[in-house]
Structures are given as C-alpha cells and as structure tokens.
Short mmCIF file of C-alpha atoms in Angstrom, two decimals:
data_model
loop_
_atom_site.label_atom_id
_atom_site.label_comp_id
_atom_site.label_asym_id
_atom_site.label_seq_id
_atom_site.Cartn_x
_atom_site.Cartn_y
_atom_site.Cartn_z
CA UNK A 1 -88.93 -228.55 -83.57
CA UNK A 2 -86.29 -225.90 -84.37
CA UNK A 3 -83.57 -228.56 -84.15
CA UNK A 4 -85.56 -230.81 -86.51
CA UNK A 5 -85.99 -228.00 -89.05
CA UNK A 6 -82.27 -227.25 -89.05
CA UNK A 7 -81.20 -230.89 -88.97
CA UNK A 8 -83.42 -231.81 -91.93
CA UNK A 9 -82.16 -228.93 -94.07
CA UNK A 10 -80.29 -230.59 -96.91
CA UNK A 11 -78.29 -227.43 -97.61
CA UNK A 12 -76.54 -227.80 -94.24
CA UNK A 13 -76.74 -231.60 -93.96
CA UNK A 14 -76.49 -233.02 -97.49
CA UNK A 15 -76.94 -236.77 -98.02
CA UNK A 16 -73.74 -238.75 -97.62
CA UNK A 17 -73.47 -242.09 -99.42
CA UNK A 18 -70.36 -243.16 -97.52
CA UNK A 19 -70.31 -245.10 -94.25
CA UNK A 20 -67.83 -243.33 -91.98
CA UNK A 21 -66.84 -244.62 -88.59
CA UNK A 22 -69.15 -243.57 -85.77
CA UNK A 23 -66.57 -241.32 -84.11
CA UNK A 24 -65.73 -239.61 -87.42
CA UNK A 25 -69.43 -239.18 -88.23
CA UNK A 26 -70.09 -237.63 -84.80
CA UNK A 27 -67.21 -235.17 -85.17
CA UNK A 28 -68.37 -234.19 -88.69
CA UNK A 29 -72.02 -233.84 -87.58
CA UNK A 30 -71.08 -231.68 -84.62
CA UNK A 31 -69.03 -229.34 -86.83
CA UNK A 32 -71.84 -229.13 -89.37
CA UNK A 33 -74.41 -228.51 -86.61
CA UNK A 34 -72.39 -225.61 -85.27
CA UNK A 35 -72.14 -224.10 -88.74
CA UNK A 36 -75.86 -224.69 -89.39
CA UNK A 37 -76.96 -223.05 -86.15
CA UNK A 38 -74.83 -220.01 -86.97
CA UNK A 39 -76.07 -219.88 -90.58
CA UNK A 40 -79.66 -220.06 -89.35
CA UNK A 41 -79.07 -217.05 -87.11
CA UNK A 42 -79.48 -218.92 -83.82
CA UNK A 43 -75.93 -218.77 -82.47
CA UNK A 44 -76.87 -216.06 -79.98
CA UNK A 45 -75.32 -212.68 -79.27
CA UNK A 46 -73.22 -211.39 -76.40
CA UNK A 47 -74.37 -208.33 -74.46
CA UNK A 48 -72.33 -205.16 -74.86
CA UNK A 49 -71.40 -202.72 -72.14
CA UNK A 50 -71.56 -198.94 -72.44
CA UNK A 51 -74.12 -196.25 -73.19
CA UNK A 52 -77.06 -196.94 -75.45
CA UNK A 53 -77.84 -193.31 -76.22
CA UNK A 54 -75.75 -190.19 -76.72
CA UNK A 55 -78.35 -187.75 -75.43
CA UNK A 56 -78.91 -186.64 -71.83
CA UNK A 57 -81.47 -188.92 -70.19
CA UNK A 58 -84.84 -187.66 -69.04
CA UNK A 59 -85.73 -188.28 -65.37
CA UNK A 60 -87.78 -191.42 -66.05
CA UNK A 61 -85.10 -192.79 -68.35
CA UNK A 62 -82.43 -192.08 -65.74
CA UNK A 63 -84.52 -193.99 -63.19
CA UNK A 64 -84.61 -197.01 -65.52
CA UNK A 65 -80.82 -196.83 -65.80
CA UNK A 66 -80.28 -196.93 -62.03
CA UNK A 67 -83.23 -198.56 -60.25
CA UNK A 68 -82.37 -201.73 -58.32
CA UNK A 69 -83.48 -204.86 -60.18
CA UNK A 70 -85.08 -207.57 -58.03
CA UNK A 71 -83.71 -211.10 -58.28
CA UNK A 72 -85.37 -213.59 -60.60
CA UNK A 73 -87.90 -212.88 -63.36
CA UNK A 74 -88.94 -209.23 -63.33
CA UNK A 75 -91.91 -207.25 -64.59
CA UNK A 76 -91.57 -203.48 -65.03
CA UNK A 77 -94.37 -201.04 -65.84
CA UNK A 78 -93.26 -197.69 -67.30
CA UNK A 79 -95.99 -195.04 -67.30
CA UNK A 80 -95.66 -191.58 -68.81
CA UNK A 81 -97.26 -189.39 -71.45
CA UNK A 82 -96.92 -189.97 -75.17
CA UNK A 83 -93.59 -188.71 -76.52
CA UNK A 84 -91.84 -188.83 -73.14
CA UNK A 85 -89.25 -191.39 -74.25
CA UNK A 86 -90.79 -194.57 -72.82
CA UNK A 87 -89.35 -196.75 -75.59
CA UNK A 88 -85.83 -195.54 -74.84
CA UNK A 89 -86.51 -196.07 -71.12
CA UNK A 90 -87.62 -199.64 -71.84
CA UNK A 91 -84.47 -200.29 -73.89
CA UNK A 92 -82.28 -198.99 -71.07
CA UNK A 93 -84.03 -201.30 -68.62
CA UNK A 94 -83.92 -204.26 -71.03
CA UNK A 95 -80.19 -203.76 -71.55
CA UNK A 96 -79.63 -203.97 -67.80
CA UNK A 97 -81.88 -207.05 -67.55
CA UNK A 98 -79.90 -208.86 -70.26
CA UNK A 99 -76.63 -207.93 -68.56
CA UNK A 100 -78.07 -209.32 -65.30
CA UNK A 101 -78.86 -212.66 -66.95
CA UNK A 102 -82.64 -212.19 -67.09
CA UNK A 103 -82.76 -212.85 -70.83
CA UNK A 104 -80.66 -213.28 -73.97
CA UNK A 105 -82.62 -211.10 -76.37
CA UNK A 106 -85.74 -208.97 -76.92
CA UNK A 107 -89.17 -209.22 -78.43
CA UNK A 108 -91.15 -206.03 -79.05
CA UNK A 109 -94.89 -206.82 -79.12
CA UNK A 110 -97.08 -204.07 -80.59
CA UNK A 111 -100.80 -203.77 -81.34
CA UNK A 112 -100.63 -203.27 -85.13
CA UNK A 113 -98.47 -203.96 -88.16
CA UNK A 114 -97.96 -200.22 -88.69
CA UNK A 115 -96.61 -199.68 -85.18
CA UNK A 116 -94.46 -202.81 -85.57
CA UNK A 117 -92.91 -201.44 -88.76
CA UNK A 118 -92.16 -198.14 -87.06
CA UNK A 119 -90.61 -199.88 -84.05
CA UNK A 120 -88.52 -202.09 -86.33
CA UNK A 121 -86.80 -199.02 -87.78
CA UNK A 122 -86.10 -197.64 -84.29
CA UNK A 123 -84.84 -200.97 -82.95
CA UNK A 124 -82.50 -201.46 -85.89
CA UNK A 125 -80.70 -198.23 -84.99
CA UNK A 126 -79.99 -199.09 -81.35
CA UNK A 127 -79.69 -202.85 -80.79
CA UNK A 128 -76.22 -202.89 -82.33
CA UNK A 129 -75.14 -200.95 -79.23
CA UNK A 130 -76.86 -203.44 -76.96
CA UNK A 131 -75.80 -206.79 -78.48
CA UNK A 132 -72.90 -208.01 -80.61
CA UNK A 133 -73.99 -208.60 -84.22
CA UNK A 134 -77.57 -209.57 -83.27
CA UNK A 135 -80.10 -211.21 -85.54
CA UNK A 136 -83.21 -209.04 -86.03
CA UNK A 137 -86.57 -210.05 -87.48
CA UNK A 138 -89.97 -208.53 -88.21
CA UNK A 139 -92.83 -210.82 -87.21
CA UNK A 140 -96.22 -210.16 -88.74
CA UNK A 141 -98.23 -211.31 -91.72
CA UNK A 142 -97.01 -208.59 -94.09
CA UNK A 143 -93.38 -208.34 -93.03
CA UNK A 144 -92.26 -209.00 -96.60
CA UNK A 145 -93.66 -205.62 -97.64
CA UNK A 146 -91.38 -203.74 -95.25
CA UNK A 147 -88.57 -202.19 -97.26
CA UNK A 148 -86.30 -201.96 -94.22
CA UNK A 149 -86.78 -205.63 -93.40
CA UNK A 150 -86.18 -206.69 -97.02
CA UNK A 151 -82.93 -204.72 -97.06
CA UNK A 152 -81.86 -206.46 -93.87
CA UNK A 153 -82.53 -209.91 -95.31
CA UNK A 154 -80.83 -209.15 -98.61
CA UNK A 155 -77.76 -208.17 -96.64
CA UNK A 156 -76.86 -204.70 -97.83
CA UNK A 157 -73.44 -203.54 -96.57
CA UNK A 158 -73.53 -202.69 -92.86
CA UNK A 159 -71.20 -202.17 -89.93
CA UNK A 160 -69.58 -205.29 -88.52
CA UNK A 161 -71.69 -205.39 -85.34
CA UNK A 162 -74.91 -204.14 -86.97
CA UNK A 163 -78.09 -206.19 -86.91
CA UNK A 164 -78.73 -208.75 -89.65
CA UNK A 165 -81.30 -211.36 -90.58
CA UNK A 166 -80.74 -214.73 -92.18
CA UNK A 167 -82.92 -216.03 -94.98
CA UNK A 168 -83.88 -218.99 -92.79
CA UNK A 169 -85.31 -216.74 -90.06
CA UNK A 170 -87.12 -214.54 -92.58
CA UNK A 171 -88.93 -217.45 -94.24
CA UNK A 172 -91.54 -217.74 -91.48
CA UNK A 173 -92.94 -215.45 -88.81
CA UNK A 174 -92.92 -218.45 -86.46
CA UNK A 175 -89.15 -218.65 -86.79
CA UNK A 176 -88.90 -214.90 -86.25
CA UNK A 177 -89.36 -215.42 -82.51
CA UNK A 178 -86.12 -217.43 -82.47
CA UNK A 179 -83.97 -214.44 -83.47
CA UNK A 180 -81.96 -212.48 -80.91
CA UNK A 181 -84.31 -209.53 -81.36
CA UNK A 182 -87.81 -209.72 -82.77
CA UNK A 183 -90.29 -206.95 -83.53
CA UNK A 184 -93.86 -207.85 -84.32
CA UNK A 185 -97.52 -207.79 -83.47
CA UNK A 186 -98.79 -208.90 -80.08
CA UNK A 187 -100.72 -211.81 -81.62
CA UNK A 188 -97.44 -213.53 -82.48
CA UNK A 189 -96.68 -213.66 -78.75
CA UNK A 190 -100.26 -214.44 -77.63
CA UNK A 191 -100.30 -217.52 -79.88
CA UNK A 192 -97.73 -219.03 -77.52
CA UNK A 193 -100.47 -219.48 -74.88
CA UNK A 194 -103.27 -220.64 -77.18
CA UNK A 195 -103.92 -224.24 -78.33
CA UNK A 196 -102.64 -223.75 -81.89
CA UNK A 197 -99.97 -225.30 -84.07
CA UNK A 198 -96.38 -224.38 -83.22
CA UNK A 199 -97.44 -223.06 -79.82
CA UNK A 200 -94.45 -224.71 -78.13
CA UNK A 201 -92.05 -223.26 -80.71
CA UNK A 202 -93.32 -219.75 -80.03
CA UNK A 203 -93.13 -220.32 -76.29
CA UNK A 204 -89.57 -221.61 -76.65
CA UNK A 205 -88.57 -218.59 -78.73
CA UNK A 206 -90.05 -216.10 -76.25
CA UNK A 207 -88.79 -217.83 -73.10
CA UNK A 208 -85.26 -216.45 -73.51
CA UNK A 209 -86.41 -212.92 -74.37
CA UNK A 210 -87.11 -209.74 -72.47
CA UNK A 211 -90.71 -209.21 -73.59
CA UNK A 212 -91.47 -205.52 -74.26
CA UNK A 213 -95.20 -205.08 -74.77
CA UNK A 214 -95.40 -201.52 -76.04
CA UNK A 215 -98.67 -199.57 -75.95
CA UNK A 216 -100.08 -202.17 -73.57
CA UNK A 217 -102.99 -199.83 -72.82
CA UNK A 218 -104.33 -200.74 -76.28
CA UNK A 219 -104.76 -204.37 -75.18
CA UNK A 220 -107.24 -203.94 -72.35
CA UNK A 221 -110.26 -205.47 -74.15
CA UNK A 222 -111.50 -208.28 -71.86
CA UNK A 223 -110.53 -211.28 -73.99
CA UNK A 224 -107.16 -209.88 -75.08
CA UNK A 225 -106.50 -208.66 -71.53
CA UNK A 226 -107.01 -212.18 -70.18
CA UNK A 227 -104.71 -213.63 -72.83
CA UNK A 228 -102.11 -211.01 -71.90
CA UNK A 229 -102.28 -212.05 -68.26
CA UNK A 230 -101.80 -215.69 -69.23
CA UNK A 231 -98.87 -214.75 -71.48
CA UNK A 232 -97.13 -212.97 -68.61
CA UNK A 233 -97.81 -215.88 -66.26
CA UNK A 234 -96.28 -218.45 -68.61
CA UNK A 235 -93.40 -216.11 -69.45
CA UNK A 236 -92.60 -215.76 -65.75
CA UNK A 237 -92.87 -219.51 -65.25
CA UNK A 238 -90.27 -219.99 -67.99
CA UNK A 239 -87.92 -217.55 -66.24
CA UNK A 240 -88.62 -214.64 -68.58
CA UNK A 241 -88.86 -210.94 -67.73
CA UNK A 242 -91.14 -208.31 -69.27
CA UNK A 243 -91.46 -204.54 -69.62
CA UNK A 244 -94.75 -202.73 -70.21
CA UNK A 245 -94.43 -199.13 -71.48
CA UNK A 246 -97.80 -197.38 -71.43
CA UNK A 247 -99.37 -193.93 -71.51
CA UNK A 248 -102.89 -194.60 -70.24
CA UNK A 249 -103.01 -197.99 -68.52
CA UNK A 250 -106.19 -198.36 -66.40
CA UNK A 251 -105.43 -198.98 -62.74
CA UNK A 252 -107.46 -202.20 -62.60
CA UNK A 253 -105.59 -203.70 -65.56
CA UNK A 254 -102.28 -202.53 -64.15
CA UNK A 255 -103.06 -204.31 -60.87
CA UNK A 256 -103.90 -207.57 -62.67
CA UNK A 257 -100.75 -207.46 -64.81
CA UNK A 258 -98.48 -206.69 -61.85
CA UNK A 259 -100.09 -209.57 -59.96
CA UNK A 260 -98.84 -212.03 -62.59
CA UNK A 261 -95.34 -211.42 -61.22
CA UNK A 262 -96.43 -211.16 -57.59
CA UNK A 263 -96.52 -207.36 -57.53
CA UNK A 264 -98.93 -204.89 -55.96
CA UNK A 265 -100.59 -201.86 -57.50
CA UNK A 266 -98.71 -198.78 -56.19
CA UNK A 267 -101.61 -196.36 -56.58
CA UNK A 268 -102.63 -193.58 -58.98
CA UNK A 269 -99.28 -191.74 -59.18
CA UNK A 270 -98.31 -190.65 -62.72
CA UNK A 271 -95.72 -190.82 -64.21
CA UNK A 272 -94.43 -193.95 -62.49
CA UNK A 273 -91.87 -196.74 -62.79
CA UNK A 274 -93.01 -199.90 -61.02
CA UNK A 275 -91.11 -203.18 -60.61
CA UNK A 276 -93.31 -206.06 -59.47
CA UNK A 277 -92.02 -207.23 -56.12
CA UNK A 278 -89.48 -204.42 -56.09
CA UNK A 279 -89.21 -200.65 -56.00
CA UNK A 280 -91.81 -198.21 -57.32
CA UNK A 281 -90.64 -194.73 -58.37
CA UNK A 282 -93.37 -192.10 -58.42
CA UNK A 283 -91.32 -188.95 -57.84
CA UNK A 284 -88.80 -187.68 -60.37
CA UNK A 285 -86.57 -184.62 -60.66
CA UNK A 286 -87.96 -181.87 -62.90
CA UNK A 287 -87.13 -182.20 -66.57
CA UNK A 288 -85.25 -179.06 -67.60
CA UNK A 289 -86.04 -179.46 -71.26
CA UNK A 290 -88.78 -177.39 -72.90
CA UNK A 291 -92.18 -178.82 -72.04
CA UNK A 292 -95.14 -179.19 -74.32
CA UNK A 293 -97.61 -176.38 -74.28
CA UNK A 294 -101.21 -176.67 -73.16
CA UNK A 295 -103.70 -178.18 -75.58
CA UNK A 296 -106.64 -175.95 -76.41
CA UNK A 297 -109.84 -177.85 -77.18
CA UNK A 298 -112.53 -176.18 -79.27
CA UNK A 299 -115.78 -177.93 -80.15
CA UNK A 300 -117.13 -177.49 -83.66
CA UNK A 301 -120.65 -178.56 -84.59
CA UNK A 302 -120.30 -179.49 -88.27
CA UNK A 303 -117.65 -181.15 -90.45
CA UNK A 304 -117.75 -178.10 -92.72
CA UNK A 305 -116.75 -175.92 -89.77
CA UNK A 306 -113.82 -178.24 -89.08
CA UNK A 307 -112.75 -178.04 -92.72
CA UNK A 308 -112.85 -174.23 -92.60
CA UNK A 309 -110.82 -174.24 -89.37
CA UNK A 310 -108.16 -176.54 -90.83
CA UNK A 311 -107.97 -174.63 -94.11
CA UNK A 312 -107.31 -171.41 -92.20
CA UNK A 313 -104.68 -173.12 -90.04
CA UNK A 314 -102.91 -174.45 -93.14
CA UNK A 315 -102.84 -170.97 -94.65
CA UNK A 316 -101.05 -169.80 -91.48
CA UNK A 317 -98.42 -172.51 -91.99
CA UNK A 318 -99.67 -175.12 -89.51
CA UNK A 319 -99.28 -178.88 -89.90
CA UNK A 320 -102.72 -180.46 -89.41
CA UNK A 321 -104.25 -183.90 -89.00
CA UNK A 322 -107.96 -184.73 -89.15
CA UNK A 323 -109.00 -188.10 -87.69
CA UNK A 324 -112.49 -189.33 -88.60
CA UNK A 325 -114.49 -192.23 -87.20
CA UNK A 326 -114.99 -194.09 -90.47
CA UNK A 327 -113.36 -194.49 -93.87
CA UNK A 328 -116.30 -192.83 -95.64
CA UNK A 329 -116.06 -189.83 -93.30
CA UNK A 330 -112.32 -189.60 -93.99
CA UNK A 331 -112.90 -189.63 -97.76
CA UNK A 332 -115.50 -186.85 -97.44
CA UNK A 333 -113.16 -184.84 -95.22
CA UNK A 334 -110.33 -184.95 -97.75
CA UNK A 335 -112.72 -183.91 -100.52
CA UNK A 336 -113.86 -180.95 -98.40
CA UNK A 337 -110.28 -179.87 -97.74
CA UNK A 338 -109.23 -180.20 -101.37
CA UNK A 339 -112.23 -178.08 -102.34
CA UNK A 340 -110.65 -175.41 -100.13
CA UNK A 341 -107.33 -175.70 -102.00
CA UNK A 342 -105.69 -177.73 -99.21
CA UNK A 343 -103.34 -180.46 -100.46
CA UNK A 344 -104.72 -183.06 -98.04
CA UNK A 345 -103.43 -186.63 -98.00
CA UNK A 346 -105.73 -189.58 -97.29
CA UNK A 347 -104.83 -192.72 -95.34
CA UNK A 348 -107.27 -195.43 -94.30
CA UNK A 349 -107.60 -199.20 -94.01
CA UNK A 350 -109.35 -199.79 -97.35
CA UNK A 351 -106.27 -199.03 -99.38
CA UNK A 352 -104.42 -202.01 -100.78
CA UNK A 353 -101.59 -202.82 -98.40
CA UNK A 354 -98.94 -201.82 -100.91
CA UNK A 355 -100.60 -198.41 -101.31
CA UNK A 356 -100.90 -198.00 -97.54
CA UNK A 357 -97.18 -198.67 -97.18
CA UNK A 358 -96.40 -196.14 -99.89
CA UNK A 359 -98.58 -193.45 -98.31
CA UNK A 360 -97.18 -194.14 -94.83
CA UNK A 361 -93.65 -193.77 -96.21
CA UNK A 362 -94.60 -190.47 -97.85
CA UNK A 363 -96.11 -189.15 -94.61
CA UNK A 364 -93.08 -190.20 -92.56
CA UNK A 365 -90.75 -188.62 -95.11
CA UNK A 366 -92.72 -185.41 -94.68
CA UNK A 367 -93.41 -185.18 -90.95
CA UNK A 368 -91.56 -188.11 -89.34
CA UNK A 369 -88.67 -187.86 -86.91
CA UNK A 370 -86.19 -187.63 -89.79
CA UNK A 371 -88.62 -186.01 -92.21
CA UNK A 372 -88.46 -182.80 -94.18
CA UNK A 373 -89.95 -180.68 -91.39
CA UNK A 374 -87.25 -181.74 -88.89
CA UNK A 375 -84.58 -181.30 -91.51
CA UNK A 376 -85.62 -177.66 -91.81
CA UNK A 377 -83.84 -176.96 -88.53
CA UNK A 378 -80.58 -178.23 -90.00
CA UNK A 379 -81.26 -176.30 -93.21
CA UNK A 380 -81.84 -173.09 -91.22
CA UNK A 381 -78.59 -173.54 -89.31
CA UNK A 382 -76.69 -174.21 -92.52
CA UNK A 383 -78.26 -171.24 -94.27
CA UNK A 384 -77.54 -168.97 -91.32
CA UNK A 385 -73.87 -170.01 -91.28
CA UNK A 386 -73.66 -169.18 -94.97
CA UNK A 387 -75.36 -165.81 -94.40
CA UNK A 388 -72.86 -164.91 -91.66
CA UNK A 389 -69.94 -165.71 -93.99
CA UNK A 390 -71.51 -163.68 -96.80
CA UNK A 391 -72.14 -160.70 -94.49
CA UNK A 392 -68.52 -160.77 -93.33
CA UNK A 393 -67.31 -160.83 -96.94
CA UNK A 394 -69.50 -157.86 -97.90
CA UNK A 395 -68.33 -155.89 -94.84
CA UNK A 396 -64.70 -156.59 -95.70
CA UNK A 397 -65.21 -155.29 -99.23
CA UNK A 398 -66.68 -152.11 -97.78
CA UNK A 399 -63.71 -151.71 -95.45
CA UNK A 400 -65.73 -152.46 -92.33
CA UNK A 401 -65.66 -155.09 -89.62
CA UNK A 402 -68.72 -156.78 -88.15
CA UNK A 403 -69.00 -159.36 -85.38
CA UNK A 404 -71.97 -161.74 -85.67
CA UNK A 405 -70.52 -164.44 -83.42
CA UNK A 406 -73.21 -163.91 -80.77
CA UNK A 407 -76.09 -163.61 -83.25
CA UNK A 408 -77.84 -166.89 -83.99
CA UNK A 409 -81.27 -167.97 -85.30
CA UNK A 410 -82.24 -168.53 -81.65
CA UNK A 411 -81.36 -164.92 -80.81
CA UNK A 412 -83.39 -163.68 -83.75
CA UNK A 413 -86.39 -165.74 -82.68
CA UNK A 414 -86.05 -164.42 -79.14
CA UNK A 415 -86.06 -160.87 -80.51
CA UNK A 416 -89.06 -161.56 -82.75
CA UNK A 417 -91.10 -162.97 -79.84
CA UNK A 418 -90.19 -159.96 -77.70
CA UNK A 419 -91.34 -157.55 -80.42
CA UNK A 420 -94.56 -159.54 -80.89
CA UNK A 421 -95.34 -159.27 -77.18
CA UNK A 422 -94.53 -155.55 -77.10
CA UNK A 423 -97.00 -155.03 -79.93
CA UNK A 424 -99.79 -156.79 -78.03
CA UNK A 425 -99.90 -160.17 -79.82
CA UNK A 426 -102.08 -162.85 -78.24
CA UNK A 427 -99.81 -165.03 -76.09
CA UNK A 428 -101.39 -168.31 -77.21
CA UNK A 429 -101.16 -167.50 -80.91
CA UNK A 430 -97.60 -166.17 -80.60
CA UNK A 431 -96.49 -169.32 -78.79
CA UNK A 432 -97.98 -171.50 -81.51
CA UNK A 433 -96.49 -169.39 -84.30
CA UNK A 434 -92.96 -169.38 -82.85
CA UNK A 435 -93.07 -172.95 -81.51
CA UNK A 436 -92.76 -171.96 -77.84
CA UNK A 437 -94.70 -173.54 -74.96
CA UNK A 438 -97.29 -171.58 -72.99
CA UNK A 439 -95.16 -171.92 -69.85
CA UNK A 440 -92.10 -170.41 -71.57
CA UNK A 441 -94.19 -167.55 -72.96
CA UNK A 442 -95.50 -166.75 -69.49
CA UNK A 443 -92.12 -167.07 -67.73
CA UNK A 444 -89.87 -165.36 -70.29
CA UNK A 445 -91.93 -163.03 -72.48
CA UNK A 446 -95.19 -162.08 -70.70
CA UNK A 447 -93.68 -159.02 -69.00
CA UNK A 448 -93.14 -157.42 -72.43
CA UNK A 449 -96.89 -157.40 -73.16
CA UNK A 450 -98.68 -154.01 -72.81
CA UNK A 451 -101.35 -155.68 -70.65
CA UNK A 452 -98.81 -157.20 -68.26
CA UNK A 453 -99.88 -156.39 -64.68
CA UNK A 454 -102.53 -154.05 -66.14
CA UNK A 455 -105.09 -155.11 -63.52
CA UNK A 456 -102.67 -154.16 -60.72
CA UNK A 457 -102.06 -150.72 -62.27
CA UNK A 458 -105.81 -150.21 -62.73
CA UNK A 459 -106.45 -151.15 -59.08
CA UNK A 460 -103.87 -148.64 -57.87
CA UNK A 461 -105.36 -145.93 -60.09
CA UNK A 462 -108.80 -146.58 -58.61
CA UNK A 463 -107.37 -146.38 -55.09
CA UNK A 464 -105.70 -143.01 -55.88
CA UNK A 465 -109.00 -141.55 -57.05
#
C-alpha cells in the first residue's frame, strides 16, 4: 500500500508521453523511486554510537545501559516510581536494541493526546543522538494543532542531523507509523490488530519499530488489556521488540504481558527491570542524589476546607494543584479559590481543543521542566554572581579586600536551615519551605534542633533524681 501511494504520486512520477526503451525506462524509474522514497521520508536512518545523555545515570538507567539482551525479539518491563527517569531508561534500552538489530526505529505509544504531545517534545530533543537525521511524526487525531509538530513539518532551520518530517508523512496519521520515529496515542498501534481499514499498513509500519508503550499501567482495562496482549503477540511474531515503562503495573497484568514474549513474572520486587526470557534486575545500588521527601496526607471533609488550605499554602509561596472528579466540580473549585484572591487557572476537557492547547502551553511555561520556576535557579545563580562582583567593587572603593569565593547560594541556604532548626522550627515545615527532603533534614540538620535527643536527656534527669 505504501509503495502504491508513492508510485501513484504524480509529483514524483509525472506522466511521460514518450516511449523509451524498456532498459532506459527501468533505469529512470529506479532513480525516481529512490528519490521518491527519500522525499517521502522512508529512506531509513542509521543508528549512531555514543552517549544519549550528558547527565550521570541513575541506577535503573545504568542497568538498562548494561543488562545483557537476549537473542531475538525482546520485551522489557521497566518499573519505578513516577519521575525516576523511566523514559530515559527506555531510550537507553531502545538505542541498544536498535544497535543490536532488533529494530530500525521507535514508536512511542501513550494513553492520551496530551501525553503524546509532551513526549513528542522530549523525543525531538534526543533522537538526533540516537539516529542519523531521522524522520519524526506525531500520530493522533489533533496532531495538526501541535505547534512543535507544525514547526517540524514546515522545516524551520535545524542542525544537520536533527529530526525532520516530510509533508507526505504529516498528511495522514496512518502514514505516521512509517516514519523512523513516531509518537502517538496507543490506539494508533492497537488498530494494527483490529479488523479495520489500513490494518496491514499500520502493522507493517510498526513491525520494524521498537515499540515503547509508556504508562502501560493506564491500559489495564479488560478490553484494552486484551488488545494490548494481542498487539505484543503480533509484534513479536513480526520480529519486533517492545519496552513497557510503568509506575504501577498490576502483577497479574505484568504476568500476562511478559507471557506474550515467553517470559515469567519475577515477583513483587519494586523497582525492577525485567527482560522476558532473560535477566530480571530487582536490586540496584543506592541513588546518591537527593530523594523525594515523604508525602503527608491530610483528609479534609468539605471543598471549602480544601480551598482554605490551598489559599493559605499559596500565601506561603507554595505551588498547588487541585484535581476534582468532574468538570463542574473543577469550575466550582476555581471560583472558590478566586474568591479567596488566588489566581487559579482552570483546565478541563470541555474547553475547545485550541483553548486546551493554549492553557496547557501556559501551564508548562510556568511550571514545566523548562518553565519559569525552574529558570529561577539560573536567575538566582546569575544574580548571586552579580552580587559578588558588586560587593568586591564596593570593598575595593573602601580600601578593603573580601573573599566570597566559598560563599554560594547553597551555603546561604544551609546556614538559613541551620538557624531555623536552632530556633525550633518544625522539621516538616522547614523542609518544605527550603525544598529539602525529610531524610536530609533528619540526617543533616536535626541535631541543631533544641528538642534533639530531649527524651534521652529527660530520661537521664529522671534517673538522677
């Protein structure tokens, strides 16, 4: 079908009124076919060697970079908490699979259009390190509303080996699965195992891909779960490999999915990296990076109480999110917050899609990975450097010398936390205010608190009496 679409495209194969010799016609047709396949974005991309990421890998990511890959089609299940870097771990594993000949590209299958759009932006930044000048597409019903995807199709200036997308691939989400790298909703992949039009085209497009089904725990509903099993079975039969990153995959579903590639359920260990028919890693070195603090859960009885709680948190400088069960509840919640002078932003499914996209972009610009809040760290560092220079200039004018080389914003925060503990601040509230985990507060700062070891002192005093 793909060959027919390309071969019948009059832009690449214009009508020719002449009657050339058969040998000359064959040579001309072959040259035009090669040019047409390349212009369509189907020429393929060679795998690159080298590091995908510049940061130090977390233990689970390091395991993906070194674990022994079994021969033949492979299924990997990556299980860890949200925010632990499972997507990067999956990309590391996919890169190795492509280099081992288990696929020639990727397809990211996600549960919603919103998560697909977010993954598209992340994939665009890294696949240029994985493949040479790959074609990249966004496959869902509203892909045309994605600003990043439109920019890719228009062809704004990019690096030589950066991802691109041809107009031919972008014209249809069915063709999107033919690109070197596709990002889209899971239904685009599930349609390859259902009796619908263009089923074989979708199956053909996926068969050469490493299938990364992100957030697979969201697809455990009985009907979708059965379709997912069938998708993995047919993908394996076609020689394809798959990776399933997940945070909360039920054990029963995990067992069924691993069985599609002949694997066994390794048990309840978490986090875990499991290769069907191969190794299962359930023990990892400790991650030396700062860990997330404990989550305190407080039950409130009324929505008004929740609004009061959030309004107070906002006044203390916190970033807050309130998730309601229905659109009407969400609208009422925003009204309650605005009545308390909180500049709350509303996002729900009843907005027109264009408005949803606009609001999502505004939220990401505010609190996303590259948003204003994260940029504050860079702003603080820049401001501090300027303050050091200014202090040195003022000291020089006064005929004095000062050395601030060892004084940094980190040192100042450390001092502030120490003073807060010495003055009896609540450890939980201080940790939240300064952005420090509960474990770090207990290990590094607890001994400064006036109540530190107070029970031991009291016990000794009682014994003395």
